[in-house]
Short mmCIF file of C-alpha atoms in Angstrom, two decimals:
data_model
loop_
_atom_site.label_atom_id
_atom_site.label_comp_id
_atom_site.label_asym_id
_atom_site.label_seq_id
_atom_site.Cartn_x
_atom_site.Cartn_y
_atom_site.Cartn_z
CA UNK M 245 52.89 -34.38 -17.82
CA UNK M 246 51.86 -32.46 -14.45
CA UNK M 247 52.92 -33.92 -11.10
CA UNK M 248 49.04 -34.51 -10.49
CA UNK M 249 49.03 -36.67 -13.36
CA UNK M 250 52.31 -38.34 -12.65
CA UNK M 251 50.62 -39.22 -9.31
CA UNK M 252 47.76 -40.56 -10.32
CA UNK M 253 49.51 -42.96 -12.82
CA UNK M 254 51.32 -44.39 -9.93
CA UNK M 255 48.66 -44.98 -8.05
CA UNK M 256 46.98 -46.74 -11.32
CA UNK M 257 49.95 -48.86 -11.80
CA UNK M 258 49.93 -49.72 -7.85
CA UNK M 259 46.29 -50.84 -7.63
CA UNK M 260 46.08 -52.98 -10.72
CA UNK M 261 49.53 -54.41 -9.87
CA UNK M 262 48.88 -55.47 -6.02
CA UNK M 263 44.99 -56.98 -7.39
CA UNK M 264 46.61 -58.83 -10.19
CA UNK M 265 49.40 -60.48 -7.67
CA UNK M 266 47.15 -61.26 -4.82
CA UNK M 267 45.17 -62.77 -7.05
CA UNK M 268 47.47 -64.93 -8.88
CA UNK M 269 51.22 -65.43 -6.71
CA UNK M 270 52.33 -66.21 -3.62
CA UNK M 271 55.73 -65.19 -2.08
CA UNK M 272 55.22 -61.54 -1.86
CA UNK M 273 56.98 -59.36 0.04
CA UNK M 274 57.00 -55.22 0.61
CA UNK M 275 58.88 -53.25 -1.38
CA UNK M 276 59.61 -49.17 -0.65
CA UNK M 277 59.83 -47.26 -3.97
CA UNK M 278 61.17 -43.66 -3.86
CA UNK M 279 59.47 -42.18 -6.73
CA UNK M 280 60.54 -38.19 -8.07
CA UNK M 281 59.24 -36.78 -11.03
CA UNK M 282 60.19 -32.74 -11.43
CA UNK M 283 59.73 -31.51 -8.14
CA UNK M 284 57.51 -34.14 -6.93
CA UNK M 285 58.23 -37.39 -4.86
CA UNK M 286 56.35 -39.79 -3.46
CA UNK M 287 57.04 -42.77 -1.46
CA UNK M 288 54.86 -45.75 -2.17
CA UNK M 289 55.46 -49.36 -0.04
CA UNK M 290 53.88 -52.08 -2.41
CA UNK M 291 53.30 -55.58 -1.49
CA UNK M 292 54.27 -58.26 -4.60
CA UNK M 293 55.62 -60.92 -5.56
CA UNK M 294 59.32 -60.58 -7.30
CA UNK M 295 58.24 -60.87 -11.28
CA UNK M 296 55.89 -58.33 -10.23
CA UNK M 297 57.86 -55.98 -8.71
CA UNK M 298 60.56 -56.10 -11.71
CA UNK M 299 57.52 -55.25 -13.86
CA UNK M 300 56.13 -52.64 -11.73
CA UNK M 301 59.34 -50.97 -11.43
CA UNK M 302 60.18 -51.23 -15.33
CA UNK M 303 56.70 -48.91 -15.50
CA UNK M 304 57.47 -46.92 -13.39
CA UNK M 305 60.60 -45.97 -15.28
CA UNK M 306 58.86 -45.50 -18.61
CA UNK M 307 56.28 -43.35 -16.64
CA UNK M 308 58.77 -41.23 -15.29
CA UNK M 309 60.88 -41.60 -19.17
CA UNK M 310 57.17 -40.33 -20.70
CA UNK M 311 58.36 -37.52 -23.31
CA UNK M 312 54.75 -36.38 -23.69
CA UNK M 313 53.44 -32.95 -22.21
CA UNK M 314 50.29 -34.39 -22.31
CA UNK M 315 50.23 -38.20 -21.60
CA UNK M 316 48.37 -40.24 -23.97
CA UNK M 317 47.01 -43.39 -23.21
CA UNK M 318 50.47 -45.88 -23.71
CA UNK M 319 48.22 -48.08 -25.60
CA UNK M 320 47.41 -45.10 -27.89
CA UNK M 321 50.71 -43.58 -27.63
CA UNK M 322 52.40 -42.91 -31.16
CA UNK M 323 55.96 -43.62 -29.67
CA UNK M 324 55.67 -46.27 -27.62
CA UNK M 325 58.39 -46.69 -24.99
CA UNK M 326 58.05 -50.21 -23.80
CA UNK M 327 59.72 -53.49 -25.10
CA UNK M 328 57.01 -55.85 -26.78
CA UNK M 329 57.61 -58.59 -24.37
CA UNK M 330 57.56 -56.12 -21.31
CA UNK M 331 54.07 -54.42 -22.54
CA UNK M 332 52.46 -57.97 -23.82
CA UNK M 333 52.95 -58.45 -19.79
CA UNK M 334 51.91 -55.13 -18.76
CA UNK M 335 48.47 -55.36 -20.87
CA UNK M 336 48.00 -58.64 -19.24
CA UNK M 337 47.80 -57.18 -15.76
CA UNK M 338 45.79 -54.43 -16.55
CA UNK M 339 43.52 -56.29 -18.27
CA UNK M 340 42.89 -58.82 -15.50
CA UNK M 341 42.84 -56.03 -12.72
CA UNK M 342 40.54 -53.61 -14.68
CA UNK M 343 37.44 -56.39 -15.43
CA UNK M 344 37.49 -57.21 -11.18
CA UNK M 345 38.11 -53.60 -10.26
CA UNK M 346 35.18 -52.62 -12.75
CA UNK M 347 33.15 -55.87 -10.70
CA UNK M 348 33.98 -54.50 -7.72
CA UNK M 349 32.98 -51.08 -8.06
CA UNK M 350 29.71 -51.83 -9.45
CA UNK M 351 28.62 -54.25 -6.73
CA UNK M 352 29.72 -51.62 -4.13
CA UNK M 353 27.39 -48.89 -6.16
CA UNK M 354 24.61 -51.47 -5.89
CA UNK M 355 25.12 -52.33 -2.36
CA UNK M 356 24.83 -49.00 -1.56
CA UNK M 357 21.29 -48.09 -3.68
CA UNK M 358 19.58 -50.67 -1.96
#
């Protein structure tokens, strides 16, 4: 996978994560992650909760694990490199955080046309 991409999936996995905890725990706290992938590295402080930062972090490391030249989609992936348990949570998170993002984007689209 490119560095571009690599980035981009980090800031996926970011977004959807902090939504999904603000929404739903309390007790967060920040949390500095020091992120390399080939010659890239990025330094990302995320606010969360502590389930959610053991989760976040557990992505991370497949993402960064992620055999593929080209990354497929993990829930299309033909090797899939998460534990059941681990992805049953993941897929919760990004479904919750992808409907409200969605919601949110629209109603800023429509805010704007009128």
């Amino acid at each position: 996978m490119t560095e571009e991409k690599f980035q981009k999936e980090i800031l996926t996995l970011e977004k959807f994560f902090v939504k999904f905890c603000e929404d739903k725990h309390e007790n967060r706290y920040a949390k500095i992650y020091n992120l390399e992938y080939k010659e890239f590295s990025i330094e990302k402080k995320i606010i969360l909760c502590e389930d959610c930062h053991n989760t976040i972090s557990y992505s991370f490391d497949r993402l960064k694990g992620c055999p593929h030249e080209i990354k497929p989609k993990c829930r299309q992936c033909p090797n899939p490199c998460y534990e059941k348990t681990k992805w049953k949570s993941l897929a919760k998170i990004m479904r919750y955080s992808g409907l409200r993002l969605g919601l949110i984007n629209i109603k800023k689209k429509l805010k704007i046309k009128f």
